[in-house]
PDB file of C-alpha atoms and ligand atoms in Angstrom:
ATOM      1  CA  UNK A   1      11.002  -1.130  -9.016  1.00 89.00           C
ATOM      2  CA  UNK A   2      13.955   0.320 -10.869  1.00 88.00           C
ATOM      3  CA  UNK A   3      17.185  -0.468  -8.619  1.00 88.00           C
ATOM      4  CA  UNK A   4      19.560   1.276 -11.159  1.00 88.00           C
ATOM      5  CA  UNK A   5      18.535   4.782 -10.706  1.00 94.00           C
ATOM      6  CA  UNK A   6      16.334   5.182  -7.125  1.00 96.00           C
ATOM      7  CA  UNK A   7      16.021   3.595  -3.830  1.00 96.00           C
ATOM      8  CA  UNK A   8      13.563   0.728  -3.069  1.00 97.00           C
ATOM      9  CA  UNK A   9      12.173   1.841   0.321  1.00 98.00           C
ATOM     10  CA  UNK A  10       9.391  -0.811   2.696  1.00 98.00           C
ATOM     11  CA  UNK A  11       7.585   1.660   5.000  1.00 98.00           C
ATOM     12  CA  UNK A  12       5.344   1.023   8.139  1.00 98.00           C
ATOM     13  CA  UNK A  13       2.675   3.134   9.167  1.00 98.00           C
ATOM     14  CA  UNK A  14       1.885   2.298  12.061  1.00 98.00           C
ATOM     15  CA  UNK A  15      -1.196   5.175  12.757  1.00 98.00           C
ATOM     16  CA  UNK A  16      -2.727   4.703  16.344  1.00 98.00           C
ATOM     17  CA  UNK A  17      -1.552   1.522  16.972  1.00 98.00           C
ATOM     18  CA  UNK A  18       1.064  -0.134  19.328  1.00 98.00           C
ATOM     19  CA  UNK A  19       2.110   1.002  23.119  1.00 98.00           C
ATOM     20  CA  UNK A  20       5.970   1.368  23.959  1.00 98.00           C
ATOM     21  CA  UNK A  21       5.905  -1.789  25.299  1.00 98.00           C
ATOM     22  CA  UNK A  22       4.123  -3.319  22.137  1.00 98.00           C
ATOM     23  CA  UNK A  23       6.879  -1.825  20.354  1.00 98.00           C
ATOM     24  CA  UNK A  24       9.152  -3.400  22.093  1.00 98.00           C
ATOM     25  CA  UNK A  25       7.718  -6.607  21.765  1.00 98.00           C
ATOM     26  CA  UNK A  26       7.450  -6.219  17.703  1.00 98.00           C
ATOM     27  CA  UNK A  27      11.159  -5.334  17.859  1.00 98.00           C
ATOM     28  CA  UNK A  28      12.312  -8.653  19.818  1.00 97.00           C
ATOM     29  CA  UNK A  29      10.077 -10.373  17.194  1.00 97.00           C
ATOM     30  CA  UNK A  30      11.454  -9.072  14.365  1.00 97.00           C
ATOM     31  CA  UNK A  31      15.117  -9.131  15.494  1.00 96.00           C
ATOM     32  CA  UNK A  32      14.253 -13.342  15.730  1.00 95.00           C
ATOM     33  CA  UNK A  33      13.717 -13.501  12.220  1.00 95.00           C
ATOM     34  CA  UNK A  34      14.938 -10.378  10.358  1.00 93.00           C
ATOM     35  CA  UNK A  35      17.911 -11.289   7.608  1.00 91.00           C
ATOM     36  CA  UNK A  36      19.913  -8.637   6.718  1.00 91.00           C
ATOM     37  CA  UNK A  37      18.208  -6.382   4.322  1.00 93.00           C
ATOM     38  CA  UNK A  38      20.355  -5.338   1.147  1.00 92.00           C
ATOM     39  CA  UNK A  39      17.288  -4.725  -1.219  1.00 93.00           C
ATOM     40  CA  UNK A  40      15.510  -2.171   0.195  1.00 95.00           C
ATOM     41  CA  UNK A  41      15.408   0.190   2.686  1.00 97.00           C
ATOM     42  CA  UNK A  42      13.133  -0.525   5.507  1.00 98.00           C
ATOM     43  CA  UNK A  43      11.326   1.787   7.889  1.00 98.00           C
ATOM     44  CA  UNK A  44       8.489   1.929  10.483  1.00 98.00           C
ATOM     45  CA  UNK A  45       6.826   5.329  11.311  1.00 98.00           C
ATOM     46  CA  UNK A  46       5.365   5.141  14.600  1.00 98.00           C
ATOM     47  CA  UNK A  47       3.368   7.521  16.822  1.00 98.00           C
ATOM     48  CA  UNK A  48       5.046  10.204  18.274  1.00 98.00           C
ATOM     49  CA  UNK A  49       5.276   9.138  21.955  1.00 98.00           C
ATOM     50  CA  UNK A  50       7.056   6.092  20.420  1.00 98.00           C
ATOM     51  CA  UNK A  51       9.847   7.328  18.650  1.00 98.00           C
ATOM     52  CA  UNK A  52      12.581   7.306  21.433  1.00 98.00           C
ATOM     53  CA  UNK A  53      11.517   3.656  22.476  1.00 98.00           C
ATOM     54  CA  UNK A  54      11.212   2.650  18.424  1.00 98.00           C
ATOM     55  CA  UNK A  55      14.822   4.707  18.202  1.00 98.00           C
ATOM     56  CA  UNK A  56      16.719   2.214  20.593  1.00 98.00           C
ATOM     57  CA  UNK A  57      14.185  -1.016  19.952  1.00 98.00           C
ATOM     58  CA  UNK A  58      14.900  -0.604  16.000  1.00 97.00           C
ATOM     59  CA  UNK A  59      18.729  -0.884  16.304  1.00 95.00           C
ATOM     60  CA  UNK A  60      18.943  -4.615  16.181  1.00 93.00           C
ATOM     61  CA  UNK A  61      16.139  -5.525  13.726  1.00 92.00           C
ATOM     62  CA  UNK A  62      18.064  -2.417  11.529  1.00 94.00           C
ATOM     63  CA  UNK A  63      14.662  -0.625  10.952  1.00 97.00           C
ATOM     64  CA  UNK A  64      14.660   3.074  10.343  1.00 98.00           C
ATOM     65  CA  UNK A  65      12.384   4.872  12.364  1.00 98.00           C
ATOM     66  CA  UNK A  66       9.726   7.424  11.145  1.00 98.00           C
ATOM     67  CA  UNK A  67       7.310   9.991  11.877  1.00 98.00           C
ATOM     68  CA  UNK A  68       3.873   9.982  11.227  1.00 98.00           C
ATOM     69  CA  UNK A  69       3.211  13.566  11.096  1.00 98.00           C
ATOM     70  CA  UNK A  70       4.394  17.117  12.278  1.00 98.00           C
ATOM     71  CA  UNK A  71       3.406  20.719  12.671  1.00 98.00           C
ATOM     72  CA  UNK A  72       5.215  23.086   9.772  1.00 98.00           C
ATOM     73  CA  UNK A  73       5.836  26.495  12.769  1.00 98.00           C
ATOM     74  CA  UNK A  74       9.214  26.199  14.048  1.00 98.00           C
ATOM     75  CA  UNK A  75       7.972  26.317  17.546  1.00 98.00           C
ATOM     76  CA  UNK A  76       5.876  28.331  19.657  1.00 98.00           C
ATOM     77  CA  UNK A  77       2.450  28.283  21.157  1.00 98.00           C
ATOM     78  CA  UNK A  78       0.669  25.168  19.353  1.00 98.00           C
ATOM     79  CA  UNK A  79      -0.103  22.975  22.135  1.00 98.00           C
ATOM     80  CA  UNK A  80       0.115  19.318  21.133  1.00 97.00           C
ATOM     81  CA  UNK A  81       2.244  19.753  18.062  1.00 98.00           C
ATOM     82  CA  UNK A  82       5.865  18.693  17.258  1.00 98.00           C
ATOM     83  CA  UNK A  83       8.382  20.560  14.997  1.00 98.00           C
ATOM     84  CA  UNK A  84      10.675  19.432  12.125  1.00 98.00           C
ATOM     85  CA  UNK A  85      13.167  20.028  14.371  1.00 98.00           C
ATOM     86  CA  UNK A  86      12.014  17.934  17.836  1.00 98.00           C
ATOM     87  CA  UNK A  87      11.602  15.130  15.458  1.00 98.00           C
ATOM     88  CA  UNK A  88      15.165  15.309  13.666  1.00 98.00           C
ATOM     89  CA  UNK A  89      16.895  15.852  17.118  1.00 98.00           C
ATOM     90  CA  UNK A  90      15.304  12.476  18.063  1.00 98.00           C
ATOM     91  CA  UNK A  91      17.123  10.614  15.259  1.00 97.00           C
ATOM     92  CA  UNK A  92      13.614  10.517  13.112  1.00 98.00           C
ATOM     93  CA  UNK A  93      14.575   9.993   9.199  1.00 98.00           C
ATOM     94  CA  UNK A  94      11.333  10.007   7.419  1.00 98.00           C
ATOM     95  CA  UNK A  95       7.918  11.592   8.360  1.00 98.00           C
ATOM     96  CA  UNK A  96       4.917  10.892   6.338  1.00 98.00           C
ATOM     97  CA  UNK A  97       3.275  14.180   5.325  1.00 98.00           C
ATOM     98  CA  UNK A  98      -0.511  14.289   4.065  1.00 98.00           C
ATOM     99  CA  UNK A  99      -1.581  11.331   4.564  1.00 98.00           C
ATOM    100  CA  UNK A 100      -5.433  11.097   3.658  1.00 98.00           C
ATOM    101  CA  UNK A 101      -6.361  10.180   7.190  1.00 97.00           C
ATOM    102  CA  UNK A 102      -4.862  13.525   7.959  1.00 98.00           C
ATOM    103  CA  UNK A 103      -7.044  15.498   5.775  1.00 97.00           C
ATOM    104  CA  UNK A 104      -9.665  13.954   6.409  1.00 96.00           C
ATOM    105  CA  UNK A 105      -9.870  13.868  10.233  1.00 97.00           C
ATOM    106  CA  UNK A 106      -7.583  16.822  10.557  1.00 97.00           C
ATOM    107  CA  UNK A 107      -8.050  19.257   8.173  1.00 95.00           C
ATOM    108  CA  UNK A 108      -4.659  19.267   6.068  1.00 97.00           C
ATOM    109  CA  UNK A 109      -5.035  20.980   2.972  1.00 98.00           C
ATOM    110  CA  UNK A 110      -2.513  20.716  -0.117  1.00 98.00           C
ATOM    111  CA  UNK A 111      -1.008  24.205   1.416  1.00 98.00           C
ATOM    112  CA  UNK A 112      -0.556  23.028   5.188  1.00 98.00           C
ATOM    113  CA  UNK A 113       1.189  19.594   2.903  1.00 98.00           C
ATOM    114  CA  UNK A 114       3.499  21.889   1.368  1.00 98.00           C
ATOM    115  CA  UNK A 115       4.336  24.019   4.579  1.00 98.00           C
ATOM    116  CA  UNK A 116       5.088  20.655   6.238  1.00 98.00           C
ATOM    117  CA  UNK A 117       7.230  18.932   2.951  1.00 98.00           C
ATOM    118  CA  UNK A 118       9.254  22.420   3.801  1.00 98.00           C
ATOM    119  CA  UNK A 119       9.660  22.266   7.111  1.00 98.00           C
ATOM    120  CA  UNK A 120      10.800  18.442   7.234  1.00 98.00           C
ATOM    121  CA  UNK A 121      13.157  18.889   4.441  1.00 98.00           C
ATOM    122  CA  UNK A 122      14.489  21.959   5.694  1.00 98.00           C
ATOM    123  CA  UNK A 123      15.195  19.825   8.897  1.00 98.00           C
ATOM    124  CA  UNK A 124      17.460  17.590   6.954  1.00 98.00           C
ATOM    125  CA  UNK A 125      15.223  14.757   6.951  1.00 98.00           C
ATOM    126  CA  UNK A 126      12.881  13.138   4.022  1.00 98.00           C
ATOM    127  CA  UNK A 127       9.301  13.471   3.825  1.00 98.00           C
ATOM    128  CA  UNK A 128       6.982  10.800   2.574  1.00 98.00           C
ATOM    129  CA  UNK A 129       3.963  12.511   0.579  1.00 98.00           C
ATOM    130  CA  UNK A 130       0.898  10.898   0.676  1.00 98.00           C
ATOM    131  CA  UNK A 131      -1.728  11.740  -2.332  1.00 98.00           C
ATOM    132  CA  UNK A 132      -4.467   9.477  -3.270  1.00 98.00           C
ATOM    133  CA  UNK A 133      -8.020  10.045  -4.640  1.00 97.00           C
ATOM    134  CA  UNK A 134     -11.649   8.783  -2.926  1.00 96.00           C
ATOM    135  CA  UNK A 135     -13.595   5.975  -4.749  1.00 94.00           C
ATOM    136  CA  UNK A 136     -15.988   9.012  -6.165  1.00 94.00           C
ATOM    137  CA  UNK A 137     -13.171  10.918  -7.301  1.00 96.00           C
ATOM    138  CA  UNK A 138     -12.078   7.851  -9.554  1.00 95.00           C
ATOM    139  CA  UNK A 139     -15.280   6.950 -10.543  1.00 93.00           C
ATOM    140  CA  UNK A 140     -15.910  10.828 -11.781  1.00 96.00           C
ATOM    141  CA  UNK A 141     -12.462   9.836 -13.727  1.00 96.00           C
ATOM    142  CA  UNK A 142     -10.851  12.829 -12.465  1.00 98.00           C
ATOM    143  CA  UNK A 143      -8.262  10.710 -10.903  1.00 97.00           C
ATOM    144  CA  UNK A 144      -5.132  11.907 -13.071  1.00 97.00           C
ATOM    145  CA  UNK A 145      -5.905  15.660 -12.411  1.00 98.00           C
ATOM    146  CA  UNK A 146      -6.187  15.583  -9.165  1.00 98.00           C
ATOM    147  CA  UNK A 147      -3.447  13.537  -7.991  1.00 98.00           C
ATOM    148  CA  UNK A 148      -1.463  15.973 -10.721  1.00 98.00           C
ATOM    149  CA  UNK A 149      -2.821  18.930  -8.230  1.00 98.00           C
ATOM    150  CA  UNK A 150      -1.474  17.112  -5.418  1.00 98.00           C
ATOM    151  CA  UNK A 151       1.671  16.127  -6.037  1.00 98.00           C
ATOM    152  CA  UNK A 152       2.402  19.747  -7.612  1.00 98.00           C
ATOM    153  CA  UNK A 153       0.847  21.653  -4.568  1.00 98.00           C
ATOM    154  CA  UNK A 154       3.162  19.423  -2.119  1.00 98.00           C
ATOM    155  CA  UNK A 155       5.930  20.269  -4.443  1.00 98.00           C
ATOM    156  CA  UNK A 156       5.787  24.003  -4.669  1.00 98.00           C
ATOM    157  CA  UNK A 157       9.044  25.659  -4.636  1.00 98.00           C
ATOM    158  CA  UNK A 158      11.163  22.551  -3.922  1.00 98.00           C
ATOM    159  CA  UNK A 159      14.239  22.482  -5.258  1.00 98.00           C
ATOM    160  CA  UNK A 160      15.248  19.510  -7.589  1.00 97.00           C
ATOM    161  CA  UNK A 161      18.280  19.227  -4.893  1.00 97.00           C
ATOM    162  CA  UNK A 162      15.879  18.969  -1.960  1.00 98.00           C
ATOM    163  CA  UNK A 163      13.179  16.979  -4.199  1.00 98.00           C
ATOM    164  CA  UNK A 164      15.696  13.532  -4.082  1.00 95.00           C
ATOM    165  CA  UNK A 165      14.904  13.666  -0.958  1.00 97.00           C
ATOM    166  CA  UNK A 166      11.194  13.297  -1.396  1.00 98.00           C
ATOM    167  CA  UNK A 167       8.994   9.729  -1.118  1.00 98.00           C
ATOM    168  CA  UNK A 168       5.709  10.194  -2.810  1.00 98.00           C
ATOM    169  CA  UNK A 169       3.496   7.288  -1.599  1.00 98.00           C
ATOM    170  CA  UNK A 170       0.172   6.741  -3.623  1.00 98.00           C
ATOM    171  CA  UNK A 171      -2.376   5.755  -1.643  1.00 98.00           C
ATOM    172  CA  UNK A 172      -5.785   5.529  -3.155  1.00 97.00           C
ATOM    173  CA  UNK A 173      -8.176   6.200   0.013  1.00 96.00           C
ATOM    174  CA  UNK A 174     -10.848   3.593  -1.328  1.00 94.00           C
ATOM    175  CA  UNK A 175      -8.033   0.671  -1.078  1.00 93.00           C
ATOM    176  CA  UNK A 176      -6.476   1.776   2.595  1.00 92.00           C
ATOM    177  CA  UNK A 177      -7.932  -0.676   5.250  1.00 85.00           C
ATOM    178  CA  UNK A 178     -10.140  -1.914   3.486  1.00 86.00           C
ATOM    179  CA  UNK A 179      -8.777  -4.777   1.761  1.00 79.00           C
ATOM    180  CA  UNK A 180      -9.401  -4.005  -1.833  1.00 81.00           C
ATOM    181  CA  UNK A 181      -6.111  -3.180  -2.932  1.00 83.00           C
ATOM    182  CA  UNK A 182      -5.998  -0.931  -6.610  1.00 86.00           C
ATOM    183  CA  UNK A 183      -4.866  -3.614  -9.142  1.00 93.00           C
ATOM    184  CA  UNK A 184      -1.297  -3.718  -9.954  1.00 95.00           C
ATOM    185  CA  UNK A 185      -2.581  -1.820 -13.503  1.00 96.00           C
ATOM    186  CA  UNK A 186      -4.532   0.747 -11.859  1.00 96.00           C
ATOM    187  CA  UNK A 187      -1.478   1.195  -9.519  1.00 97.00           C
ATOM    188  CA  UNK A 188       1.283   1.062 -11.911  1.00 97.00           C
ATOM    189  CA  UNK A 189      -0.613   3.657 -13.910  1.00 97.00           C
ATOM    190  CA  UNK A 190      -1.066   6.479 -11.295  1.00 98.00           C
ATOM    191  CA  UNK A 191       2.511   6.311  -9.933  1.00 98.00           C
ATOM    192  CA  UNK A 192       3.380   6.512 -13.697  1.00 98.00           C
ATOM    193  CA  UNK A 193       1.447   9.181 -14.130  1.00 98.00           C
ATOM    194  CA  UNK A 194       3.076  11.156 -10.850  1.00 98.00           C
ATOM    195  CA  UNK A 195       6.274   9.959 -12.246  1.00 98.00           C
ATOM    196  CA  UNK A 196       5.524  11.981 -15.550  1.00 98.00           C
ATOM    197  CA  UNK A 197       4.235  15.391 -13.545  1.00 98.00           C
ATOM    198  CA  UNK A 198       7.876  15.058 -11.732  1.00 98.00           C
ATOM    199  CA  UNK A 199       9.445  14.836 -15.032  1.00 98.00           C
ATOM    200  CA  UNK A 200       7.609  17.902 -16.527  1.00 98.00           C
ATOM    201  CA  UNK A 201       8.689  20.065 -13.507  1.00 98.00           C
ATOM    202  CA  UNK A 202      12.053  18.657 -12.755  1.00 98.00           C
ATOM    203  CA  UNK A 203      12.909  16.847 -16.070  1.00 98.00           C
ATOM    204  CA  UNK A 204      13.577  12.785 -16.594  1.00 97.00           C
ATOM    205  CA  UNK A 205      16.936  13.002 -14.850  1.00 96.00           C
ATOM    206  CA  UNK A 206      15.305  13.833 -11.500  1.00 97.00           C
ATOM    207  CA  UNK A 207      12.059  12.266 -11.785  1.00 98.00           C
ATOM    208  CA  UNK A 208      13.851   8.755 -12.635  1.00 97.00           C
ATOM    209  CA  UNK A 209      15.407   9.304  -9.320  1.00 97.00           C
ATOM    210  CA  UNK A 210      12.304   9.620  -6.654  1.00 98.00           C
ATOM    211  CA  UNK A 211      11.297   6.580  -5.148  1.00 98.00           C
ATOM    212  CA  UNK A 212       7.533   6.244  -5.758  1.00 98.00           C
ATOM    213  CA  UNK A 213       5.409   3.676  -3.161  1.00 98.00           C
ATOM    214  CA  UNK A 214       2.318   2.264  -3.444  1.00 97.00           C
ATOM    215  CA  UNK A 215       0.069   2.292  -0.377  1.00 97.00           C
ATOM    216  CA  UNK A 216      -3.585   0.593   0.174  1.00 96.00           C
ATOM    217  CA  UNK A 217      -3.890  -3.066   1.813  1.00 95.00           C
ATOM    218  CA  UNK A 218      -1.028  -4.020   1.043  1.00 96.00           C
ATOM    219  CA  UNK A 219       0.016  -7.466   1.699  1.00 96.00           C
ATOM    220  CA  UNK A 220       2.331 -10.743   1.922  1.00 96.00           C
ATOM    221  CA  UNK A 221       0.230 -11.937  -1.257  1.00 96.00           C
ATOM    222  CA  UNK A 222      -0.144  -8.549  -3.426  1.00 96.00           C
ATOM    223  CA  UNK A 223       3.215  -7.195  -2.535  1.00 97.00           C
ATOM    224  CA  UNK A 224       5.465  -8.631  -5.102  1.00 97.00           C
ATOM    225  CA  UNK A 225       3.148  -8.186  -7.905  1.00 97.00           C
ATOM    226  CA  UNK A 226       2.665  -4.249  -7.230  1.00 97.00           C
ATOM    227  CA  UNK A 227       6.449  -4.192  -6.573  1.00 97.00           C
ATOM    228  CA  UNK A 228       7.319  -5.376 -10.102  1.00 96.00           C
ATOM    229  CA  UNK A 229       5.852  -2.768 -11.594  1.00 97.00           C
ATOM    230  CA  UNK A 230       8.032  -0.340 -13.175  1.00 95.00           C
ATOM    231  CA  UNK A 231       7.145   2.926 -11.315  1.00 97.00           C
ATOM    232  CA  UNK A 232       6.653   1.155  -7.665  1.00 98.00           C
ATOM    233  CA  UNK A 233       9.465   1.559  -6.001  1.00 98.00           C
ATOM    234  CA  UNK A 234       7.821   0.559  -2.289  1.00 98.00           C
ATOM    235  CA  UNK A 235       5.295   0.127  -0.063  1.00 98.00           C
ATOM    236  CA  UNK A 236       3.794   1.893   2.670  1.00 98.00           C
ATOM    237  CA  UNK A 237       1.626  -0.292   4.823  1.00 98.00           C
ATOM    238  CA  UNK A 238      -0.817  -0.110   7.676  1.00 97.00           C
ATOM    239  CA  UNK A 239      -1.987  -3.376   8.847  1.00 97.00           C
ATOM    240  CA  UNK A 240       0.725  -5.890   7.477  1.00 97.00           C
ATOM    241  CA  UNK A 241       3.086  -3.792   9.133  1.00 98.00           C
ATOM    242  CA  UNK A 242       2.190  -4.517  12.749  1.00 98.00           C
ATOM    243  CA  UNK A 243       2.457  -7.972  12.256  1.00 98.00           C
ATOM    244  CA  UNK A 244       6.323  -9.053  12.161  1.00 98.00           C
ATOM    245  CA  UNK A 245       5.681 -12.194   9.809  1.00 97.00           C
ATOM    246  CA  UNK A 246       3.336 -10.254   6.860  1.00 98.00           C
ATOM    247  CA  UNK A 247       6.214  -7.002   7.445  1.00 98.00           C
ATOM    248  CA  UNK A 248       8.801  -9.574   6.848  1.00 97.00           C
ATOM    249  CA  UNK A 249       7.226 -11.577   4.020  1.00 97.00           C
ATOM    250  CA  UNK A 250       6.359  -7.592   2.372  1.00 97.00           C
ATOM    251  CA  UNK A 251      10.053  -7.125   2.686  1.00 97.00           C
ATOM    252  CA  UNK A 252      11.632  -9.994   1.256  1.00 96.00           C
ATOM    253  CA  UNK A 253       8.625  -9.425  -1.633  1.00 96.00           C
ATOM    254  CA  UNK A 254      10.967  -6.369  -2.829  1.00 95.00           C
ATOM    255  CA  UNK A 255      13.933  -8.604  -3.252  1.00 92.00           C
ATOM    256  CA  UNK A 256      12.275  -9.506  -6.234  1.00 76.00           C
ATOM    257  CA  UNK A 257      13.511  -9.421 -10.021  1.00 55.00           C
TER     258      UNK A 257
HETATM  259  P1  LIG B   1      -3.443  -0.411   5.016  1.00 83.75           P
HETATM  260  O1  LIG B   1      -2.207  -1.135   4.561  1.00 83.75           O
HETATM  261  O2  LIG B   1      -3.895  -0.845   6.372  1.00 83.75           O
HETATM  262  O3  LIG B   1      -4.523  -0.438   3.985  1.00 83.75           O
HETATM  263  O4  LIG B   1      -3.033   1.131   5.206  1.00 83.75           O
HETATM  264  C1  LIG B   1      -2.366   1.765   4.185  1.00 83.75           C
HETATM  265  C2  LIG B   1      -1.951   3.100   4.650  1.00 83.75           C
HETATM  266  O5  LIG B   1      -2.753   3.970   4.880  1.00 83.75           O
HETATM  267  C3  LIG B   1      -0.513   3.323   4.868  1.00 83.75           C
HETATM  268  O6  LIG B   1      -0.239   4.652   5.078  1.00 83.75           O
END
C-alpha cells in the first residue's frame, strides 16, 4: 500500500452467492461489529438482483456497493443484460469488469473488457479490471507479457483523466478458490509490473495514482502480508468476503503500517 498518493480500496466479490435475504442478514452482521473504517475504502459487489437490497442494507455497515458485471450497448434488444447506465441510476459505484470467470464461462475477450471499462466510466462510475494469467500461462513464463496485453487492451483509448478512476485487480486464475494464494513476491511483482505498463502509457504521475488489488484466496491470515507490499493497494475477495468475521479481519488487515 502507498496511502500518500492512491486509495486503499477492500472489495467483495460476491459471484453467485447470497439471496436478498442473505444479504440482509450479512448486513445486520456486519453492522454488529463494523468500526468505522478510515483506512480504506470498503466495497461489496453483489449480483445484480441484489443491488437495490445491498443499496439500503449497506448504509449502516458504510459498505459501498458494486457490480459484478455489465453489458457495454447502451440499451436495446440484449435480453438478460444490464447497462452502465441501469447500474449507475441504482447508486452502483464500482463494477468489476473481466473478471477471469467471465472469460472463461462467458466469452469476454480483452475487446468486449475494453467496450465495458468504456461504458462504466463513461457512466460516471469506476471499473475494477480484472487480469490474471492460468497456472500454464505462468509456468510457460509468459506471465509478464500477457498480463502487459491485458491491462493495455482494457486500457485502450482511456484518458489519463478517466484512468484515476480505474481499479486494476490482479487475480492470478490458478490462486482464485482454490486456496493457494500467489506468494506475497510473486504478487508484489506482477502488480509492479502492471504498475510499470501504466507508467509507460500514462507516465509515473498517473500510474503512482491507480489503486492496484490483489485477488486469489485471499484471507484473514495472508491479507496483511500481501497488503504491505508496495504496489498492493487492496484486495478483492471471493470467499472471505461472505463471511462477516474473515471480511472484517481482511479489513482491519489494511490498517496496517
Ligand atoms: P477467492 O477469494 O474465493 O479465491 O476469489 C477471488 C476472486 O475471484 C475475487 O474476484
Amino acid at each position: 500500500m502507498n496511502r500518500r498518493y492512491r486509495k486503499t480500496i477492500i472489495a467483495g466479490n460476491w459471484k453467485m452467492n447470497m439471496t436478498a435475504t442473505e444479504t440482509k442478514k450479512f448486513a445486520e452482521d456486519m453492522k454488529k461489529i463494523m468500526p468505522r473504517v478510515k483506512w480504506c475504502e470498503v466495497v461489496i459487489c453483489v449480483p445484480a438482483c441484489n443491488i437495490s437490497t445491498a443499496m439500503k442494507a449497506f448504509k449502516e455497515p458504510r459498505i459501498i456497493v458494486g457490480a459484478e458485471n455489465v453489458y457495454f450497448e447502451p440499451s436495446g434488444a440484449f435480453t438478460g443484460e444490464m447497462s452502465a447506465a441501469m447500474l449507475a441510476d441504482l447508486g452502483v459505484k464500482y463494477v468489476i469488469v473481466g473478471h477471469s470467470e467471465r472469460r472463461q464461462y462467458f466469452c469476454e475477450t480483452d475487446q468486449t473488457v475494453n467496450k465495458k471499462v468504456h461504458a462504466v466510466l463513461d457512466a460516471g462510475m469506476n471499473p475494477i479490471i480484472c487480469v490474471g494469467e492460468s497456472l500454464e500461462q505462468r509456468e510457460t513464463g509468459i506471465t509478464d507479457d500477457l498480463i502487459a496485453m491485458q491491462v493495455k487492451s482494457a486500457l485502450f483509448n482511456v484518458s489519463a483523466e478517466k484512468l484515476r478512476r480505474c481499479v486494476i485487480a490482479y487475480e492470478p486464475i490458478w490462486a482464485i478458490g482454490t486456496g493457494k494464494t500467489a506468494t506475497s513476491e510473486q504478487a508484489a511483482e506482477v502488480c509492479r509490473n502492471i504498475r510499470g505498463v501504466i507508467r509507460n502509457l500514462y507516465g509515473a504521475r498517473v500510474a503512482r495514482g491507480v489503486t492496484i488489488q490483489y485477488g486469489g484466496s485471499m484471507n484473514p491470515k495472508n491479507a496483511a502480508e500481501l497488503l504491505a507490499q508496495a504496489d498492493i493497494d487492496g484486495g478483492l475477495i471471493g470467499g472471505a468476503s461472505l463471511k462477516p468475521e474473515q471480511f472484517l479481519d481482511i479489513i482491519n488487515a489494511a490498517n496496517g503500517e
